[in-house]
Amino acid sequence: PAAYYPPTSATSPGPAGGDDGRGRDDGGEVLMGMKLVSVRSRNPSAFGKSTVPATVLLLDAASGEVNAVMGGTYLTAARTAAGSALATELCLGARGWTKAHTDVTVFGAGLQAEMHIRALQEVLGNGLGKVTVVNRSAGRAERLCAKLQGEARHGDEGAGNHDERTIGGTDMDIVLLDDSDSVRRAVARSDVVCTTTNSASPLFTSEWVRPGTHVNGVGSYTPLMEEVDSDFVAGRCHVLVDTLEALEVGDLRRMSEDSENFVGLLGDVLCGEATVPTFPPEDGGQLDCTMFKSVGTAIQDVVTARTAVEVARREGVGTELDMS
């Protein structure tokens, strides 16, 4: 038997709210919360559950009491995908995107992949073109497509590594990750590529990506993980991140705040403090793509959870418990 216990840590609402969390000097709201998250790669195959289960707690900033507990798995996926969709809209918009149909390739077939497709549908609307799901196994990808389209897949069970279906005017294509030729073709025809896996090695190469492509990378979160080829990122992409901690991830190993192609935080672009360059490159250089790298931030979790709790209370969803 063994026991592990990390050192105790403490925090407060900060100087803006005072130690008792009663409020800020400028009258703004003080929010407190935390997210407990695990990474279990065997969850999908062993238990049919998400790879990254999470729980979010919200606290009363004044009393320190927990006032809400909620499942954070769906919440995390939704807010992550919303950030990617917003970055996609900003990057394509800055490049004068006028194409009627935007083709998308998504690596992975879990909850993050599902939410990214849904979020891009919200942003692109009828402009969403072909959606290709690239995954290690066909079964999970098939279930995702069936769920999104509301219809079981067409064709023979033994169709092989390539399965395509057209439902409701939207093409959905399944490609197995080990079918490199089909993966290359999917990436080469895509306007937007999303990586939502826990892969430690690049899922595609720079040569496969056509000029003008936007990439959303959300799966890697350590210096040893590199979903998106770091040479491609450094050599061809204008890069936005959700937080500066993203610069520590393997995908961005060749990037820094001082890099010529580092645009800044997504929030900087929203506030007008940074600008996504136009396309094609005015100087004729090699930076002909954009990338948004997300590693997550507790600020988004807490704010999103607060909004969800407000809606739940208004709609009478959830259970009120007296824990005093």
mmCIF file of C-alpha atoms in Angstrom:
data_model
loop_
_atom_site.group_PDB
_atom_site.id
_atom_site.type_symbol
_atom_site.label_atom_id
_atom_site.label_comp_id
_atom_site.label_asym_id
_atom_site.label_seq_id
_atom_site.Cartn_x
_atom_site.Cartn_y
_atom_site.Cartn_z
ATOM 1 C CA PRO A 1 0.000 0.000 0.000
ATOM 2 C CA ALA A 2 1.095 3.542 -0.671
ATOM 3 C CA ALA A 3 -0.328 6.966 -0.063
ATOM 4 C CA TYR A 4 0.407 10.202 -1.832
ATOM 5 C CA TYR A 5 -0.645 13.564 -0.528
ATOM 6 C CA PRO A 6 0.391 16.845 -2.165
ATOM 7 C CA PRO A 7 1.277 19.842 -0.017
ATOM 8 C CA THR A 8 -1.603 21.987 1.168
ATOM 9 C CA SER A 9 -2.118 25.178 -0.794
ATOM 10 C CA ALA A 10 -4.242 28.218 -0.121
ATOM 11 C CA THR A 11 -5.591 31.117 -2.117
ATOM 12 C CA SER A 12 -7.937 34.068 -1.723
ATOM 13 C CA PRO A 13 -10.075 36.209 -4.021
ATOM 14 C CA GLY A 14 -7.041 38.481 -4.356
ATOM 15 C CA PRO A 15 -6.398 42.125 -3.541
ATOM 16 C CA ALA A 16 -9.153 43.355 -5.825
ATOM 17 C CA GLY A 17 -11.769 41.597 -3.720
ATOM 18 C CA GLY A 18 -10.124 41.647 -0.305
ATOM 19 C CA ASP A 19 -9.481 38.551 1.800
ATOM 20 C CA ASP A 20 -13.154 38.202 2.659
ATOM 21 C CA GLY A 21 -14.265 38.279 -1.001
ATOM 22 C CA ARG A 22 -17.039 40.794 -0.309
ATOM 23 C CA GLY A 23 -16.540 42.684 -3.528
ATOM 24 C CA ARG A 24 -14.136 44.660 -5.641
ATOM 25 C CA ASP A 25 -13.295 48.304 -5.280
ATOM 26 C CA ASP A 26 -14.618 48.935 -8.793
ATOM 27 C CA GLY A 27 -17.930 47.238 -8.019
ATOM 28 C CA GLY A 28 -17.205 44.204 -10.161
ATOM 29 C CA GLU A 29 -18.235 40.668 -9.255
ATOM 30 C CA VAL A 30 -15.836 38.284 -7.533
ATOM 31 C CA LEU A 31 -16.063 34.696 -8.769
ATOM 32 C CA MET A 32 -14.417 31.685 -7.158
ATOM 33 C CA GLY A 33 -14.349 28.130 -8.374
ATOM 34 C CA MET A 34 -12.185 25.174 -9.243
ATOM 35 C CA LYS A 35 -12.134 22.217 -11.610
ATOM 36 C CA LEU A 36 -10.998 18.704 -10.756
ATOM 37 C CA VAL A 37 -9.871 16.953 -13.920
ATOM 38 C CA SER A 38 -8.266 13.599 -14.727
ATOM 39 C CA VAL A 39 -6.800 12.116 -17.899
ATOM 40 C CA ARG A 40 -7.585 8.429 -18.468
ATOM 41 C CA SER A 41 -6.756 7.216 -21.974
ATOM 42 C CA ARG A 42 -8.486 3.836 -21.403
ATOM 43 C CA ASN A 43 -11.842 5.355 -20.490
ATOM 44 C CA PRO A 44 -13.445 5.216 -23.970
ATOM 45 C CA SER A 45 -12.596 1.554 -24.605
ATOM 46 C CA ALA A 46 -12.851 0.238 -21.040
ATOM 47 C CA PHE A 47 -15.809 2.190 -19.668
ATOM 48 C CA GLY A 48 -17.380 4.056 -22.584
ATOM 49 C CA LYS A 49 -16.542 7.321 -20.867
ATOM 50 C CA SER A 50 -14.674 10.489 -21.774
ATOM 51 C CA THR A 51 -10.877 10.497 -21.746
ATOM 52 C CA VAL A 52 -10.891 13.642 -19.597
ATOM 53 C CA PRO A 53 -13.593 13.481 -16.888
ATOM 54 C CA ALA A 54 -14.053 16.676 -14.926
ATOM 55 C CA THR A 55 -16.088 18.210 -12.106
ATOM 56 C CA VAL A 56 -16.512 21.942 -11.458
ATOM 57 C CA LEU A 57 -17.174 23.544 -8.077
ATOM 58 C CA LEU A 58 -18.334 27.118 -7.597
ATOM 59 C CA LEU A 59 -17.766 28.850 -4.258
ATOM 60 C CA ASP A 60 -19.364 31.805 -2.551
ATOM 61 C CA ALA A 61 -16.491 34.300 -2.535
ATOM 62 C CA ALA A 62 -17.603 35.905 0.736
ATOM 63 C CA SER A 63 -18.301 32.815 2.876
ATOM 64 C CA GLY A 64 -16.029 30.325 1.123
ATOM 65 C CA GLU A 65 -18.842 27.761 0.965
ATOM 66 C CA VAL A 66 -19.421 25.569 -2.074
ATOM 67 C CA ASN A 67 -22.649 26.706 -3.730
ATOM 68 C CA ALA A 68 -22.648 24.544 -6.868
ATOM 69 C CA VAL A 69 -21.224 21.213 -8.037
ATOM 70 C CA MET A 70 -21.586 20.173 -11.646
ATOM 71 C CA GLY A 71 -20.218 17.739 -14.155
ATOM 72 C CA GLY A 72 -17.454 19.535 -16.011
ATOM 73 C CA THR A 73 -16.761 17.106 -18.839
ATOM 74 C CA TYR A 74 -19.382 18.463 -21.236
ATOM 75 C CA LEU A 75 -18.822 22.008 -19.957
ATOM 76 C CA THR A 76 -15.110 21.818 -20.739
ATOM 77 C CA ALA A 77 -15.678 20.434 -24.226
ATOM 78 C CA ALA A 78 -18.304 23.066 -25.000
ATOM 79 C CA ARG A 79 -16.257 26.065 -23.929
ATOM 80 C CA THR A 80 -13.109 24.688 -25.613
ATOM 81 C CA ALA A 81 -14.946 24.228 -28.889
ATOM 82 C CA ALA A 82 -16.523 27.670 -28.574
ATOM 83 C CA GLY A 83 -13.048 29.190 -28.340
ATOM 84 C CA SER A 84 -11.916 27.306 -31.441
ATOM 85 C CA ALA A 85 -15.013 28.346 -33.372
ATOM 86 C CA LEU A 86 -14.477 31.966 -32.406
ATOM 87 C CA ALA A 87 -10.828 31.801 -33.453
ATOM 88 C CA THR A 88 -11.882 30.199 -36.744
ATOM 89 C CA GLU A 89 -14.379 32.975 -37.401
ATOM 90 C CA LEU A 90 -11.821 35.684 -36.611
ATOM 91 C CA CYS A 91 -9.022 34.140 -38.666
ATOM 92 C CA LEU A 92 -11.135 33.336 -41.711
ATOM 93 C CA GLY A 93 -12.899 36.689 -41.444
ATOM 94 C CA ALA A 94 -9.614 38.568 -41.327
ATOM 95 C CA ARG A 95 -8.660 36.822 -44.550
ATOM 96 C CA GLY A 96 -11.796 37.908 -46.393
ATOM 97 C CA TRP A 97 -13.286 34.410 -46.472
ATOM 98 C CA THR A 98 -15.995 34.233 -49.115
ATOM 99 C CA LYS A 99 -16.078 30.538 -49.967
ATOM 100 C CA ALA A 100 -19.628 29.169 -49.939
ATOM 101 C CA HIS A 101 -18.598 25.812 -48.460
ATOM 102 C CA THR A 102 -15.905 25.392 -45.817
ATOM 103 C CA ASP A 103 -14.491 21.865 -45.678
ATOM 104 C CA VAL A 104 -13.405 20.633 -42.249
ATOM 105 C CA THR A 105 -11.243 17.746 -41.050
ATOM 106 C CA VAL A 106 -11.425 16.737 -37.384
ATOM 107 C CA PHE A 107 -8.883 14.387 -35.830
ATOM 108 C CA GLY A 108 -10.495 12.362 -33.057
ATOM 109 C CA ALA A 109 -14.039 11.119 -32.490
ATOM 110 C CA GLY A 110 -14.653 11.863 -28.829
ATOM 111 C CA LEU A 111 -16.615 14.590 -27.078
ATOM 112 C CA GLN A 112 -14.164 17.316 -28.093
ATOM 113 C CA ALA A 113 -14.502 16.309 -31.744
ATOM 114 C CA GLU A 114 -18.289 16.332 -31.475
ATOM 115 C CA MET A 115 -18.416 19.746 -29.839
ATOM 116 C CA HIS A 116 -15.990 21.206 -32.383
ATOM 117 C CA ILE A 117 -18.203 20.086 -35.252
ATOM 118 C CA ARG A 118 -21.271 21.514 -33.517
ATOM 119 C CA ALA A 119 -19.530 24.805 -32.731
ATOM 120 C CA LEU A 120 -18.271 25.175 -36.300
ATOM 121 C CA GLN A 121 -21.815 24.546 -37.517
ATOM 122 C CA GLU A 122 -22.922 27.514 -35.413
ATOM 123 C CA VAL A 123 -20.241 29.740 -36.912
ATOM 124 C CA LEU A 124 -20.341 28.549 -40.523
ATOM 125 C CA GLY A 125 -24.055 27.745 -40.831
ATOM 126 C CA ASN A 126 -24.942 26.666 -44.352
ATOM 127 C CA GLY A 127 -21.332 27.344 -45.307
ATOM 128 C CA LEU A 128 -20.222 24.151 -43.587
ATOM 129 C CA GLY A 129 -19.133 21.815 -46.340
ATOM 130 C CA LYS A 130 -17.594 18.359 -46.132
ATOM 131 C CA VAL A 131 -16.709 17.133 -42.623
ATOM 132 C CA THR A 132 -14.077 14.402 -42.412
ATOM 133 C CA VAL A 133 -13.571 12.543 -39.124
ATOM 134 C CA VAL A 134 -10.141 10.925 -38.792
ATOM 135 C CA ASN A 135 -9.853 8.362 -36.011
ATOM 136 C CA ARG A 136 -7.857 5.297 -35.014
ATOM 137 C CA SER A 137 -10.945 3.071 -34.960
ATOM 138 C CA ALA A 138 -13.986 3.113 -37.221
ATOM 139 C CA GLY A 139 -16.558 2.232 -34.568
ATOM 140 C CA ARG A 140 -16.254 5.379 -32.490
ATOM 141 C CA ALA A 141 -16.196 7.593 -35.592
ATOM 142 C CA GLU A 142 -19.302 5.843 -36.931
ATOM 143 C CA ARG A 143 -21.155 6.438 -33.659
ATOM 144 C CA LEU A 144 -20.191 10.110 -33.724
ATOM 145 C CA CYS A 145 -21.422 10.577 -37.295
ATOM 146 C CA ALA A 146 -24.647 8.692 -36.564
ATOM 147 C CA LYS A 147 -25.268 10.894 -33.536
ATOM 148 C CA LEU A 148 -24.599 14.127 -35.399
ATOM 149 C CA GLN A 149 -26.602 13.191 -38.439
ATOM 150 C CA GLY A 150 -29.383 11.294 -36.659
ATOM 151 C CA GLU A 151 -29.049 8.400 -39.035
ATOM 152 C CA ALA A 152 -27.071 5.144 -39.084
ATOM 153 C CA ARG A 153 -24.288 4.927 -41.586
ATOM 154 C CA HIS A 154 -24.968 3.700 -45.127
ATOM 155 C CA GLY A 155 -23.162 0.878 -46.816
ATOM 156 C CA ASP A 156 -21.625 -2.444 -45.985
ATOM 157 C CA GLU A 157 -19.988 -3.104 -42.577
ATOM 158 C CA GLY A 158 -16.927 -4.361 -44.366
ATOM 159 C CA ALA A 159 -16.441 -1.250 -46.490
ATOM 160 C CA GLY A 160 -12.812 -0.907 -45.360
ATOM 161 C CA ASN A 161 -10.902 2.181 -44.273
ATOM 162 C CA HIS A 162 -13.034 4.697 -46.136
ATOM 163 C CA ASP A 163 -16.716 5.333 -45.488
ATOM 164 C CA GLU A 164 -18.717 8.291 -46.783
ATOM 165 C CA ARG A 165 -22.314 9.269 -46.224
ATOM 166 C CA THR A 166 -24.449 12.205 -47.331
ATOM 167 C CA ILE A 167 -27.350 13.117 -45.063
ATOM 168 C CA GLY A 168 -29.383 16.296 -45.112
ATOM 169 C CA GLY A 169 -27.095 17.959 -47.631
ATOM 170 C CA THR A 170 -23.945 17.606 -45.484
ATOM 171 C CA ASP A 171 -21.163 15.224 -46.458
ATOM 172 C CA MET A 172 -19.536 13.277 -43.612
ATOM 173 C CA ASP A 173 -16.507 11.165 -44.296
ATOM 174 C CA ILE A 174 -14.724 8.676 -42.006
ATOM 175 C CA VAL A 175 -11.025 7.978 -42.516
ATOM 176 C CA LEU A 176 -8.858 5.716 -40.376
ATOM 177 C CA LEU A 177 -5.694 7.294 -39.031
ATOM 178 C CA ASP A 178 -3.462 4.538 -40.422
ATOM 179 C CA ASP A 179 -4.773 5.145 -43.953
ATOM 180 C CA SER A 180 -2.180 7.833 -44.647
ATOM 181 C CA ASP A 181 -3.177 8.434 -48.273
ATOM 182 C CA SER A 182 -6.787 9.172 -47.320
ATOM 183 C CA VAL A 183 -5.680 11.324 -44.385
ATOM 184 C CA ARG A 184 -3.412 13.312 -46.689
ATOM 185 C CA ARG A 185 -6.252 13.896 -49.170
ATOM 186 C CA ALA A 186 -8.614 14.969 -46.383
ATOM 187 C CA VAL A 187 -6.157 17.501 -44.979
ATOM 188 C CA ALA A 188 -5.234 18.784 -48.442
ATOM 189 C CA ARG A 189 -8.838 19.651 -49.328
ATOM 190 C CA SER A 190 -9.711 21.165 -45.928
ATOM 191 C CA ASP A 191 -10.128 24.827 -45.097
ATOM 192 C CA VAL A 192 -10.213 24.126 -41.342
ATOM 193 C CA VAL A 193 -8.411 21.345 -39.453
ATOM 194 C CA CYS A 194 -9.137 20.526 -35.799
ATOM 195 C CA THR A 195 -6.970 18.207 -33.697
ATOM 196 C CA THR A 196 -8.752 16.852 -30.621
ATOM 197 C CA THR A 197 -6.632 13.818 -29.683
ATOM 198 C CA ASN A 198 -4.055 12.870 -27.040
ATOM 199 C CA SER A 199 -1.446 12.057 -29.696
ATOM 200 C CA ALA A 200 2.183 12.702 -28.781
ATOM 201 C CA SER A 201 3.309 12.853 -32.426
ATOM 202 C CA PRO A 202 2.144 15.000 -35.370
ATOM 203 C CA LEU A 203 -1.052 13.867 -37.064
ATOM 204 C CA PHE A 204 -0.185 15.410 -40.446
ATOM 205 C CA THR A 205 2.742 17.084 -42.180
ATOM 206 C CA SER A 206 3.187 20.603 -43.474
ATOM 207 C CA GLU A 207 3.292 19.411 -47.087
ATOM 208 C CA TRP A 208 -0.309 18.211 -46.841
ATOM 209 C CA VAL A 209 -1.717 21.599 -45.816
ATOM 210 C CA ARG A 210 -2.820 24.032 -48.502
ATOM 211 C CA PRO A 211 -2.299 27.804 -48.160
ATOM 212 C CA GLY A 212 -5.040 29.632 -46.280
ATOM 213 C CA THR A 213 -5.894 26.733 -43.958
ATOM 214 C CA HIS A 214 -6.831 27.450 -40.346
ATOM 215 C CA VAL A 215 -5.874 24.904 -37.656
ATOM 216 C CA ASN A 216 -7.373 24.524 -34.172
ATOM 217 C CA GLY A 217 -5.207 22.440 -31.833
ATOM 218 C CA VAL A 218 -6.747 21.470 -28.480
ATOM 219 C CA GLY A 219 -5.498 17.981 -27.616
ATOM 220 C CA SER A 220 -1.847 18.383 -26.622
ATOM 221 C CA TYR A 221 -1.048 19.961 -23.263
ATOM 222 C CA THR A 222 2.553 19.040 -22.339
ATOM 223 C CA PRO A 223 5.996 19.787 -23.852
ATOM 224 C CA LEU A 224 6.214 16.140 -24.946
ATOM 225 C CA MET A 225 2.934 16.175 -26.896
ATOM 226 C CA GLU A 226 2.931 17.432 -30.484
ATOM 227 C CA GLU A 227 -0.405 16.902 -32.273
ATOM 228 C CA VAL A 228 0.459 19.521 -34.858
ATOM 229 C CA ASP A 229 3.895 19.495 -36.471
ATOM 230 C CA SER A 230 6.011 22.178 -34.757
ATOM 231 C CA ASP A 231 7.912 22.842 -38.006
ATOM 232 C CA PHE A 232 4.599 23.581 -39.758
ATOM 233 C CA VAL A 233 3.509 25.874 -36.928
ATOM 234 C CA ALA A 234 6.773 27.819 -36.824
ATOM 235 C CA GLY A 235 7.294 27.935 -40.564
ATOM 236 C CA ARG A 236 3.820 28.613 -41.964
ATOM 237 C CA CYS A 237 1.372 29.751 -39.272
ATOM 238 C CA HIS A 238 0.322 32.991 -37.679
ATOM 239 C CA VAL A 239 -0.394 31.746 -34.156
ATOM 240 C CA LEU A 240 -3.030 32.703 -31.580
ATOM 241 C CA VAL A 241 -3.291 31.110 -28.129
ATOM 242 C CA ASP A 242 -5.840 31.096 -25.316
ATOM 243 C CA THR A 243 -3.141 31.623 -22.650
ATOM 244 C CA LEU A 244 0.610 32.103 -22.751
ATOM 245 C CA GLU A 245 1.004 28.675 -21.136
ATOM 246 C CA ALA A 246 0.180 27.255 -24.574
ATOM 247 C CA LEU A 247 3.666 28.292 -25.691
ATOM 248 C CA GLU A 248 5.060 25.524 -23.468
ATOM 249 C CA VAL A 249 3.297 22.740 -25.417
ATOM 250 C CA GLY A 250 5.164 20.607 -27.951
ATOM 251 C CA ASP A 251 3.249 21.980 -30.938
ATOM 252 C CA LEU A 252 4.664 25.438 -30.188
ATOM 253 C CA ARG A 253 8.138 24.321 -29.084
ATOM 254 C CA ARG A 254 9.748 26.620 -31.672
ATOM 255 C CA MET A 255 7.585 29.620 -30.766
ATOM 256 C CA SER A 256 7.863 32.407 -28.195
ATOM 257 C CA GLU A 257 6.152 35.706 -27.447
ATOM 258 C CA ASP A 258 8.852 37.367 -29.530
ATOM 259 C CA SER A 259 8.341 35.219 -32.612
ATOM 260 C CA GLU A 260 7.467 37.131 -35.752
ATOM 261 C CA ASN A 261 4.447 34.936 -36.380
ATOM 262 C CA PHE A 262 3.032 35.097 -32.824
ATOM 263 C CA VAL A 263 -0.165 37.149 -33.060
ATOM 264 C CA GLY A 264 -1.036 37.036 -29.347
ATOM 265 C CA LEU A 265 -3.916 35.942 -27.181
ATOM 266 C CA LEU A 266 -7.349 35.307 -28.641
ATOM 267 C CA GLY A 267 -8.565 37.936 -26.182
ATOM 268 C CA ASP A 268 -6.073 40.429 -27.647
ATOM 269 C CA VAL A 269 -7.668 40.013 -31.072
ATOM 270 C CA LEU A 270 -11.177 40.380 -29.610
ATOM 271 C CA CYS A 271 -10.145 43.603 -27.861
ATOM 272 C CA GLY A 272 -8.477 45.003 -30.953
ATOM 273 C CA GLU A 273 -5.005 44.877 -29.386
ATOM 274 C CA ALA A 274 -3.762 42.367 -31.968
ATOM 275 C CA THR A 275 -4.637 41.719 -35.592
ATOM 276 C CA VAL A 276 -4.637 38.565 -37.675
ATOM 277 C CA PRO A 277 -2.663 39.305 -40.877
ATOM 278 C CA THR A 278 -4.442 39.203 -44.213
ATOM 279 C CA PHE A 279 -4.139 36.441 -46.758
ATOM 280 C CA PRO A 280 -2.287 35.924 -49.017
ATOM 281 C CA PRO A 281 0.827 37.253 -47.225
ATOM 282 C CA GLU A 282 1.468 40.828 -48.338
ATOM 283 C CA ASP A 283 5.231 40.260 -48.249
ATOM 284 C CA GLY A 284 4.995 37.053 -50.256
ATOM 285 C CA GLY A 285 6.398 35.080 -47.324
ATOM 286 C CA GLN A 286 5.749 31.550 -46.173
ATOM 287 C CA LEU A 287 3.271 32.416 -43.381
ATOM 288 C CA ASP A 288 0.177 31.365 -45.291
ATOM 289 C CA CYS A 289 -1.870 29.593 -42.567
ATOM 290 C CA THR A 290 -3.273 30.369 -39.119
ATOM 291 C CA MET A 291 -3.379 28.330 -35.931
ATOM 292 C CA PHE A 292 -5.207 28.651 -32.625
ATOM 293 C CA LYS A 293 -3.659 26.656 -29.804
ATOM 294 C CA SER A 294 -5.768 26.047 -26.704
ATOM 295 C CA VAL A 295 -4.663 24.429 -23.448
ATOM 296 C CA GLY A 296 -7.567 25.629 -21.321
ATOM 297 C CA THR A 297 -7.897 28.149 -18.536
ATOM 298 C CA ALA A 298 -9.734 28.001 -15.231
ATOM 299 C CA ILE A 299 -11.121 31.495 -15.842
ATOM 300 C CA GLN A 300 -13.220 30.201 -18.725
ATOM 301 C CA ASP A 301 -14.322 27.193 -16.669
ATOM 302 C CA VAL A 302 -15.524 29.328 -13.757
ATOM 303 C CA VAL A 303 -17.304 31.911 -15.902
ATOM 304 C CA THR A 304 -18.952 29.247 -18.051
ATOM 305 C CA ALA A 305 -20.020 27.293 -14.952
ATOM 306 C CA ARG A 306 -21.491 30.419 -13.363
ATOM 307 C CA THR A 307 -23.574 31.016 -16.497
ATOM 308 C CA ALA A 308 -24.733 27.380 -16.559
ATOM 309 C CA VAL A 309 -25.790 27.555 -12.900
ATOM 310 C CA GLU A 310 -27.728 30.769 -13.488
ATOM 311 C CA VAL A 311 -29.621 29.182 -16.385
ATOM 312 C CA ALA A 312 -30.214 25.951 -14.420
ATOM 313 C CA ARG A 313 -31.726 27.832 -11.489
ATOM 314 C CA ARG A 314 -33.885 29.895 -13.791
ATOM 315 C CA GLU A 315 -35.123 26.787 -15.608
ATOM 316 C CA GLY A 316 -35.551 24.697 -12.472
ATOM 317 C CA VAL A 317 -32.869 22.206 -13.466
ATOM 318 C CA GLY A 318 -30.722 20.458 -10.863
ATOM 319 C CA THR A 319 -31.164 19.686 -7.168
ATOM 320 C CA GLU A 320 -30.881 22.108 -4.255
ATOM 321 C CA LEU A 321 -29.201 20.590 -1.185
ATOM 322 C CA ASP A 322 -28.641 22.018 2.289
ATOM 323 C CA MET A 323 -25.029 21.187 3.110
ATOM 324 C CA SER A 324 -24.740 23.378 6.209
#
